[in-house]
Structures are given as structure tokens and as C-alpha cells.
PDB file of C-alpha atoms and ligand atoms in Angstrom:
ATOM      1  CA  MET A   1       8.600  17.050 -31.176  1.00  0.00           C
ATOM      2  CA  GLU A   2       8.257  19.998 -33.538  1.00  0.00           C
ATOM      3  CA  THR A   3       5.487  21.662 -31.652  1.00  0.00           C
ATOM      4  CA  PHE A   4       7.729  21.303 -28.409  1.00  0.00           C
ATOM      5  CA  ILE A   5      10.769  22.908 -30.205  1.00  0.00           C
ATOM      6  CA  GLN A   6       8.601  25.736 -31.447  1.00  0.00           C
ATOM      7  CA  HIS A   7       7.084  26.429 -28.006  1.00  0.00           C
ATOM      8  CA  ALA A   8      10.497  26.411 -26.340  1.00  0.00           C
ATOM      9  CA  ARG A   9      11.915  28.703 -28.959  1.00  0.00           C
ATOM     10  CA  GLY A  10       9.132  31.188 -28.070  1.00  0.00           C
ATOM     11  CA  LEU A  11       9.367  31.138 -24.353  1.00  0.00           C
ATOM     12  CA  THR A  12      11.876  34.006 -23.878  1.00  0.00           C
ATOM     13  CA  ALA A  13       9.716  36.185 -26.082  1.00  0.00           C
ATOM     14  CA  ARG A  14       6.655  35.403 -24.326  1.00  0.00           C
ATOM     15  CA  ILE A  15       8.332  36.137 -20.926  1.00  0.00           C
ATOM     16  CA  ALA A  16       9.946  39.268 -22.283  1.00  0.00           C
ATOM     17  CA  ASP A  17       6.516  40.571 -23.613  1.00  0.00           C
ATOM     18  CA  ARG A  18       4.911  40.950 -20.154  1.00  0.00           C
ATOM     19  CA  GLN A  19       6.398  42.946 -17.339  1.00  0.00           C
ATOM     20  CA  ASP A  20       4.819  40.738 -14.709  1.00  0.00           C
ATOM     21  CA  GLU A  21       6.116  37.575 -16.029  1.00  0.00           C
ATOM     22  CA  ARG A  22       9.715  39.245 -16.425  1.00  0.00           C
ATOM     23  CA  GLU A  23       9.695  40.175 -12.855  1.00  0.00           C
ATOM     24  CA  THR A  24       8.491  36.697 -11.815  1.00  0.00           C
ATOM     25  CA  TYR A  25      11.008  34.927 -13.657  1.00  0.00           C
ATOM     26  CA  SER A  26      13.894  37.309 -12.834  1.00  0.00           C
ATOM     27  CA  ARG A  27      13.216  36.521  -9.073  1.00  0.00           C
ATOM     28  CA  LEU A  28      13.871  32.761  -9.760  1.00  0.00           C
ATOM     29  CA  ALA A  29      17.546  33.551 -10.301  1.00  0.00           C
ATOM     30  CA  ALA A  30      17.832  34.173  -6.609  1.00  0.00           C
ATOM     31  CA  GLY A  31      16.927  30.684  -5.628  1.00  0.00           C
ATOM     32  CA  GLN A  32      13.969  28.413  -4.929  1.00  0.00           C
ATOM     33  CA  SER A  33      11.807  28.123  -1.917  1.00  0.00           C
ATOM     34  CA  PRO A  34       9.081  25.808  -3.045  1.00  0.00           C
ATOM     35  CA  LEU A  35       5.815  25.243  -1.028  1.00  0.00           C
ATOM     36  CA  ALA A  36       5.670  21.567  -1.359  1.00  0.00           C
ATOM     37  CA  LEU A  37       7.307  18.451  -2.495  1.00  0.00           C
ATOM     38  CA  PHE A  38       5.079  16.582  -5.141  1.00  0.00           C
ATOM     39  CA  ILE A  39       5.817  12.953  -5.430  1.00  0.00           C
ATOM     40  CA  THR A  40       4.009  11.432  -8.347  1.00  0.00           C
ATOM     41  CA  CYS A  41       4.381   8.843 -11.072  1.00  0.00           C
ATOM     42  CA  SER A  42       6.280   9.512 -14.349  1.00  0.00           C
ATOM     43  CA  ASP A  43       2.893   9.047 -16.168  1.00  0.00           C
ATOM     44  CA  SER A  44       2.604  11.839 -18.845  1.00  0.00           C
ATOM     45  CA  ARG A  45      -1.107  12.143 -17.879  1.00  0.00           C
ATOM     46  CA  VAL A  46      -0.240  13.557 -14.544  1.00  0.00           C
ATOM     47  CA  VAL A  47       0.772  17.195 -14.775  1.00  0.00           C
ATOM     48  CA  PRO A  48       1.434  18.631 -11.337  1.00  0.00           C
ATOM     49  CA  SER A  49       1.467  22.246 -12.160  1.00  0.00           C
ATOM     50  CA  LEU A  50      -2.007  21.486 -13.779  1.00  0.00           C
ATOM     51  CA  ILE A  51      -3.361  19.875 -10.797  1.00  0.00           C
ATOM     52  CA  THR A  52      -2.198  22.310  -8.258  1.00  0.00           C
ATOM     53  CA  GLY A  53      -1.822  25.557 -10.361  1.00  0.00           C
ATOM     54  CA  ALA A  54       1.770  25.842  -9.194  1.00  0.00           C
ATOM     55  CA  ARG A  55       3.931  28.390 -10.764  1.00  0.00           C
ATOM     56  CA  PRO A  56       7.681  28.054 -11.476  1.00  0.00           C
ATOM     57  CA  GLY A  57       9.422  27.760  -8.050  1.00  0.00           C
ATOM     58  CA  GLU A  58       6.474  26.521  -6.115  1.00  0.00           C
ATOM     59  CA  LEU A  59       6.533  22.885  -6.429  1.00  0.00           C
ATOM     60  CA  PHE A  60       9.704  20.484  -5.936  1.00  0.00           C
ATOM     61  CA  GLU A  61       9.071  17.457  -7.786  1.00  0.00           C
ATOM     62  CA  LEU A  62       9.987  13.644  -7.614  1.00  0.00           C
ATOM     63  CA  ARG A  63       8.726  11.237 -10.223  1.00  0.00           C
ATOM     64  CA  THR A  64       9.315   7.495 -10.336  1.00  0.00           C
ATOM     65  CA  ALA A  65       7.378   4.725 -12.082  1.00  0.00           C
ATOM     66  CA  GLY A  66       4.487   4.263  -9.902  1.00  0.00           C
ATOM     67  CA  ASN A  67       5.321   7.076  -7.523  1.00  0.00           C
ATOM     68  CA  ALA A  68       7.322   4.630  -5.326  1.00  0.00           C
ATOM     69  CA  VAL A  69       9.695   5.835  -2.590  1.00  0.00           C
ATOM     70  CA  PRO A  70      12.155   3.090  -1.407  1.00  0.00           C
ATOM     71  CA  VAL A  71      11.958   1.824   2.104  1.00  0.00           C
ATOM     72  CA  TYR A  72      14.704   3.780   4.173  1.00  0.00           C
ATOM     73  CA  GLN A  73      17.519   1.691   5.315  1.00  0.00           C
ATOM     74  CA  GLU A  74      20.518   2.867   7.180  1.00  0.00           C
ATOM     75  CA  ASP A  75      22.976   1.419   4.769  1.00  0.00           C
ATOM     76  CA  MET A  76      20.735   2.014   1.608  1.00  0.00           C
ATOM     77  CA  PRO A  77      22.823   2.825  -1.387  1.00  0.00           C
ATOM     78  CA  ALA A  78      22.621   6.314  -2.852  1.00  0.00           C
ATOM     79  CA  CYS A  79      19.542   6.861  -4.868  1.00  0.00           C
ATOM     80  CA  ALA A  80      17.687   9.722  -6.501  1.00  0.00           C
ATOM     81  CA  GLU A  81      14.601   9.360  -4.463  1.00  0.00           C
ATOM     82  CA  ALA A  82      16.411   9.694  -1.015  1.00  0.00           C
ATOM     83  CA  ALA A  83      18.514  12.497  -2.244  1.00  0.00           C
ATOM     84  CA  THR A  84      15.623  14.431  -3.506  1.00  0.00           C
ATOM     85  CA  LEU A  85      13.686  13.822  -0.287  1.00  0.00           C
ATOM     86  CA  GLU A  86      16.472  14.942   1.838  1.00  0.00           C
ATOM     87  CA  TYR A  87      17.217  17.982  -0.136  1.00  0.00           C
ATOM     88  CA  ALA A  88      13.481  18.911   0.085  1.00  0.00           C
ATOM     89  CA  MET A  89      13.590  18.473   3.901  1.00  0.00           C
ATOM     90  CA  ARG A  90      17.017  19.555   5.077  1.00  0.00           C
ATOM     91  CA  VAL A  91      17.997  22.219   2.434  1.00  0.00           C
ATOM     92  CA  LEU A  92      14.705  23.669   1.240  1.00  0.00           C
ATOM     93  CA  GLY A  93      12.706  23.240   4.390  1.00  0.00           C
ATOM     94  CA  VAL A  94       9.607  22.308   2.226  1.00  0.00           C
ATOM     95  CA  ALA A  95       6.516  22.522   4.672  1.00  0.00           C
ATOM     96  CA  ASP A  96       4.271  19.847   2.756  1.00  0.00           C
ATOM     97  CA  ILE A  97       4.918  16.642   0.971  1.00  0.00           C
ATOM     98  CA  ILE A  98       2.046  15.456  -1.493  1.00  0.00           C
ATOM     99  CA  VAL A  99       2.239  11.786  -2.689  1.00  0.00           C
ATOM    100  CA  CYS A 100      -0.090  11.662  -5.651  1.00  0.00           C
ATOM    101  CA  GLY A 101      -1.091   8.447  -7.205  1.00  0.00           C
ATOM    102  CA  HIS A 102      -3.161   8.267 -10.153  1.00  0.00           C
ATOM    103  CA  SER A 103      -6.037   6.236 -11.890  1.00  0.00           C
ATOM    104  CA  HIS A 104      -5.161   3.864 -14.682  1.00  0.00           C
ATOM    105  CA  CYS A 105      -1.576   3.690 -13.362  1.00  0.00           C
ATOM    106  CA  GLY A 106       0.493   1.242 -15.496  1.00  0.00           C
ATOM    107  CA  ALA A 107       3.066   0.629 -12.790  1.00  0.00           C
ATOM    108  CA  VAL A 108       0.536  -0.200 -10.069  1.00  0.00           C
ATOM    109  CA  GLY A 109      -1.805  -2.085 -12.465  1.00  0.00           C
ATOM    110  CA  ALA A 110       1.084  -4.265 -13.684  1.00  0.00           C
ATOM    111  CA  ARG A 111       1.984  -5.119 -10.139  1.00  0.00           C
ATOM    112  CA  ALA A 112      -1.613  -5.672  -9.091  1.00  0.00           C
ATOM    113  CA  ARG A 113      -2.423  -7.925 -12.028  1.00  0.00           C
ATOM    114  CA  GLY A 114       0.874  -9.856 -11.902  1.00  0.00           C
ATOM    115  CA  GLU A 115       1.668  -8.973 -15.503  1.00  0.00           C
ATOM    116  CA  ASP A 116       4.705 -10.317 -17.301  1.00  0.00           C
ATOM    117  CA  LEU A 117       7.396  -7.756 -17.696  1.00  0.00           C
ATOM    118  CA  THR A 118      10.154  -9.993 -18.945  1.00  0.00           C
ATOM    119  CA  GLY A 119      10.642  -7.582 -21.879  1.00  0.00           C
ATOM    120  CA  ALA A 120      11.335  -4.620 -19.503  1.00  0.00           C
ATOM    121  CA  PRO A 121      13.546  -6.076 -16.914  1.00  0.00           C
ATOM    122  CA  ALA A 122      14.364  -2.835 -15.305  1.00  0.00           C
ATOM    123  CA  VAL A 123      10.682  -1.909 -14.948  1.00  0.00           C
ATOM    124  CA  ARG A 124      10.033  -5.493 -13.587  1.00  0.00           C
ATOM    125  CA  ASP A 125      12.929  -5.282 -11.056  1.00  0.00           C
ATOM    126  CA  TRP A 126      12.000  -1.717  -9.904  1.00  0.00           C
ATOM    127  CA  LEU A 127       8.264  -2.855  -9.472  1.00  0.00           C
ATOM    128  CA  THR A 128       9.111  -5.870  -7.760  1.00  0.00           C
ATOM    129  CA  GLN A 129      11.316  -4.191  -5.335  1.00  0.00           C
ATOM    130  CA  GLN A 130       9.313  -1.150  -4.619  1.00  0.00           C
ATOM    131  CA  LEU A 131       5.674  -2.071  -4.886  1.00  0.00           C
ATOM    132  CA  SER A 132       4.228  -4.153  -2.204  1.00  0.00           C
ATOM    133  CA  ASP A 133       3.245  -7.707  -2.837  1.00  0.00           C
ATOM    134  CA  ALA A 134       0.016  -7.116  -0.826  1.00  0.00           C
ATOM    135  CA  LEU A 135      -1.535  -4.577  -3.140  1.00  0.00           C
ATOM    136  CA  PRO A 136      -5.231  -5.496  -3.300  1.00  0.00           C
ATOM    137  CA  GLN A 137      -6.284  -7.570  -6.402  1.00  0.00           C
ATOM    138  CA  ASP A 138      -8.043  -4.903  -8.511  1.00  0.00           C
ATOM    139  CA  GLY A 139      -9.793  -5.835 -11.558  1.00  0.00           C
ATOM    140  CA  GLU A 140     -10.905  -2.205 -12.286  1.00  0.00           C
ATOM    141  CA  PRO A 141      -9.260  -0.487 -15.288  1.00  0.00           C
ATOM    142  CA  SER A 142      -8.526   2.501 -12.865  1.00  0.00           C
ATOM    143  CA  VAL A 143      -6.906   0.267 -10.324  1.00  0.00           C
ATOM    144  CA  ALA A 144      -8.118   2.951  -7.987  1.00  0.00           C
ATOM    145  CA  ALA A 145      -8.151   0.568  -4.868  1.00  0.00           C
ATOM    146  CA  ALA A 146      -4.626  -0.648  -5.480  1.00  0.00           C
ATOM    147  CA  VAL A 147      -3.270   2.825  -6.188  1.00  0.00           C
ATOM    148  CA  GLN A 148      -4.803   4.284  -2.985  1.00  0.00           C
ATOM    149  CA  GLN A 149      -3.366   1.466  -0.846  1.00  0.00           C
ATOM    150  CA  HIS A 150      -0.020   1.919  -2.425  1.00  0.00           C
ATOM    151  CA  VAL A 151      -0.101   5.812  -1.697  1.00  0.00           C
ATOM    152  CA  ARG A 152      -0.900   4.799   1.983  1.00  0.00           C
ATOM    153  CA  GLU A 153       2.175   2.665   1.913  1.00  0.00           C
ATOM    154  CA  GLN A 154       4.426   5.508   0.460  1.00  0.00           C
ATOM    155  CA  LEU A 155       3.261   7.655   3.109  1.00  0.00           C
ATOM    156  CA  ASP A 156       4.525   5.171   5.746  1.00  0.00           C
ATOM    157  CA  ARG A 157       7.692   4.879   3.835  1.00  0.00           C
ATOM    158  CA  LEU A 158       8.220   8.569   4.060  1.00  0.00           C
ATOM    159  CA  ARG A 159       7.758   8.555   7.792  1.00  0.00           C
ATOM    160  CA  GLY A 160      10.739   5.986   7.995  1.00  0.00           C
ATOM    161  CA  TYR A 161      13.253   8.635   6.767  1.00  0.00           C
ATOM    162  CA  PRO A 162      15.128  10.448   9.492  1.00  0.00           C
ATOM    163  CA  CYS A 163      14.939  13.745   7.489  1.00  0.00           C
ATOM    164  CA  VAL A 164      11.197  13.453   7.519  1.00  0.00           C
ATOM    165  CA  GLN A 165      10.902  12.051  10.983  1.00  0.00           C
ATOM    166  CA  GLU A 166      12.860  14.870  12.362  1.00  0.00           C
ATOM    167  CA  ARG A 167      10.609  17.586  10.924  1.00  0.00           C
ATOM    168  CA  LEU A 168       7.438  15.642  11.697  1.00  0.00           C
ATOM    169  CA  SER A 169       8.332  15.599  15.227  1.00  0.00           C
ATOM    170  CA  LYS A 170       8.522  19.282  15.182  1.00  0.00           C
ATOM    171  CA  GLY A 171       5.535  19.897  13.337  1.00  0.00           C
ATOM    172  CA  GLU A 172       7.419  21.512  10.322  1.00  0.00           C
ATOM    173  CA  VAL A 173       6.098  19.174   7.575  1.00  0.00           C
ATOM    174  CA  THR A 174       2.733  17.764   6.780  1.00  0.00           C
ATOM    175  CA  LEU A 175       2.168  14.650   4.717  1.00  0.00           C
ATOM    176  CA  HIS A 176      -0.699  14.432   2.237  1.00  0.00           C
ATOM    177  CA  GLY A 177      -1.877  11.329   0.137  1.00  0.00           C
ATOM    178  CA  TRP A 178      -3.758  12.356  -2.924  1.00  0.00           C
ATOM    179  CA  PHE A 179      -5.422  10.239  -5.790  1.00  0.00           C
ATOM    180  CA  TYR A 180      -5.766  11.754  -9.075  1.00  0.00           C
ATOM    181  CA  GLU A 181      -8.231  10.630 -11.951  1.00  0.00           C
ATOM    182  CA  VAL A 182      -6.547  11.145 -15.169  1.00  0.00           C
ATOM    183  CA  HIS A 183      -9.928  10.995 -17.101  1.00  0.00           C
ATOM    184  CA  THR A 184     -11.825  13.473 -14.958  1.00  0.00           C
ATOM    185  CA  GLY A 185      -9.360  15.682 -13.009  1.00  0.00           C
ATOM    186  CA  LEU A 186     -10.889  14.741  -9.806  1.00  0.00           C
ATOM    187  CA  VAL A 187      -8.568  14.747  -6.771  1.00  0.00           C
ATOM    188  CA  VAL A 188      -9.277  12.916  -3.633  1.00  0.00           C
ATOM    189  CA  ALA A 189      -7.222  13.045  -0.570  1.00  0.00           C
ATOM    190  CA  HIS A 190      -6.367  10.429   2.203  1.00  0.00           C
ATOM    191  CA  HIS A 191      -8.051  11.356   5.335  1.00  0.00           C
ATOM    192  CA  PRO A 192      -5.978   9.697   8.259  1.00  0.00           C
ATOM    193  CA  ALA A 193      -8.971   9.646  10.761  1.00  0.00           C
ATOM    194  CA  SER A 194     -11.224   7.503   8.487  1.00  0.00           C
ATOM    195  CA  ASP A 195      -8.310   6.002   6.178  1.00  0.00           C
ATOM    196  CA  LEU A 196     -10.539   6.899   3.278  1.00  0.00           C
ATOM    197  CA  PHE A 197      -9.764   8.939   0.120  1.00  0.00           C
ATOM    198  CA  LEU A 198     -12.371  11.792   0.046  1.00  0.00           C
ATOM    199  CA  PRO A 199     -12.872  14.840  -2.139  1.00  0.00           C
ATOM    200  CA  LEU A 200     -10.525  17.763  -1.151  1.00  0.00           C
TER     201      LEU A 200
HETATM  202 ZN1   ZN B   1       1.373   5.690 -12.961  1.00  0.00          ZN
END
């Protein structure tokens, strides 16, 4: 923790030291117009700005255990995922949504392997509710096949949200499915035509 505190203490000085950084950061006070909504897992090994090179203000993020988005229902209770998605679509007008699953995902792996999560009931219930029963049985440590299928399903779920549908129908937003290897940095993307994940 101490290294994080030291880094945070030094941030204003590092910004103040460079004129280009000062100008970049001062513009952020005027508001945000991010280029994309990046939906990914809470896993610490997945760092969206590292993967994309995004600078402050460029990426709107939604992170959940297993990068799951609840299925849209008309009478669904208020939830952070729906609110974040709606804000990105209707307020910010973000032009691209990336759902980024990752290798060695604990959430998808637990679901795919049917792990006992009685000691973590909130995790168990979230995964039971949000991750499909039909994920492929995946014995690989990377659980790549299960995660990639899970990403396909999250893209389908996004299409069920009216705030996404209305902008898809006008060609104002594009959906992307990515799979990131935590141990190599490789990113592959879902190609709708072939339904395969291929290098970017
Ligand atoms: Zn994960």
C-alpha cells in the first residue's frame, strides 16, 4: 500500500512538471467524451489503459466479476451495470463498446468447473445468476473457450438493452468482443462472420 500512497502523493507534482500534461489534465475539468465503453472483469491482471493505451478521459469503464452484464428486463431492479451502460449510451454517446474477457478468469473458471463457492455466497450467487449454465466444459487453465463463449453471450445481452438497440439501429455504436491473455498480452477479437476470435 505504501508504494501506492507515495505514487499518489507525487501525482500532482508530476503533472505540474510538464506543460503538455498540465494542459491535458486541465481540459478534463470541462467534462468527458470517452471514445469507448470498456467492459471487463474486476481481475487485477486486466488493465484497460495498458491494453488500449487510453489516456485519462478516453475510456469509460464497467468492471464486474467475470465481465458479466445482466440480461435486460423491463422491470429489472436498478443496478450499476444498467446505469453505467445507459449513461455511456444516452448521456456520453460513446461510439464503441468493448467486452473484454481474459484468460485464467477466476469467475468464468469457477462457473465452468462447477467450483464450490459456499464460502463466498455473494460471488456464488452473482456467478449463478449472471454466467450461463451452458458454458463449455473447459479443462484448460486459461479457460479460453469458456471465456470466449461468455464474451459472445455478453454481446448478445448488450443488444437486448433499449439504450444499445436504439443506437445500433442508427449505426451510432459498434460492439466488439475481445479476449486478452494475461500471461502474454495477446488480444484477439470476435469476428462476427466466422464467430471466431482472431488476432486484431
Ligand atoms: Zn476474470
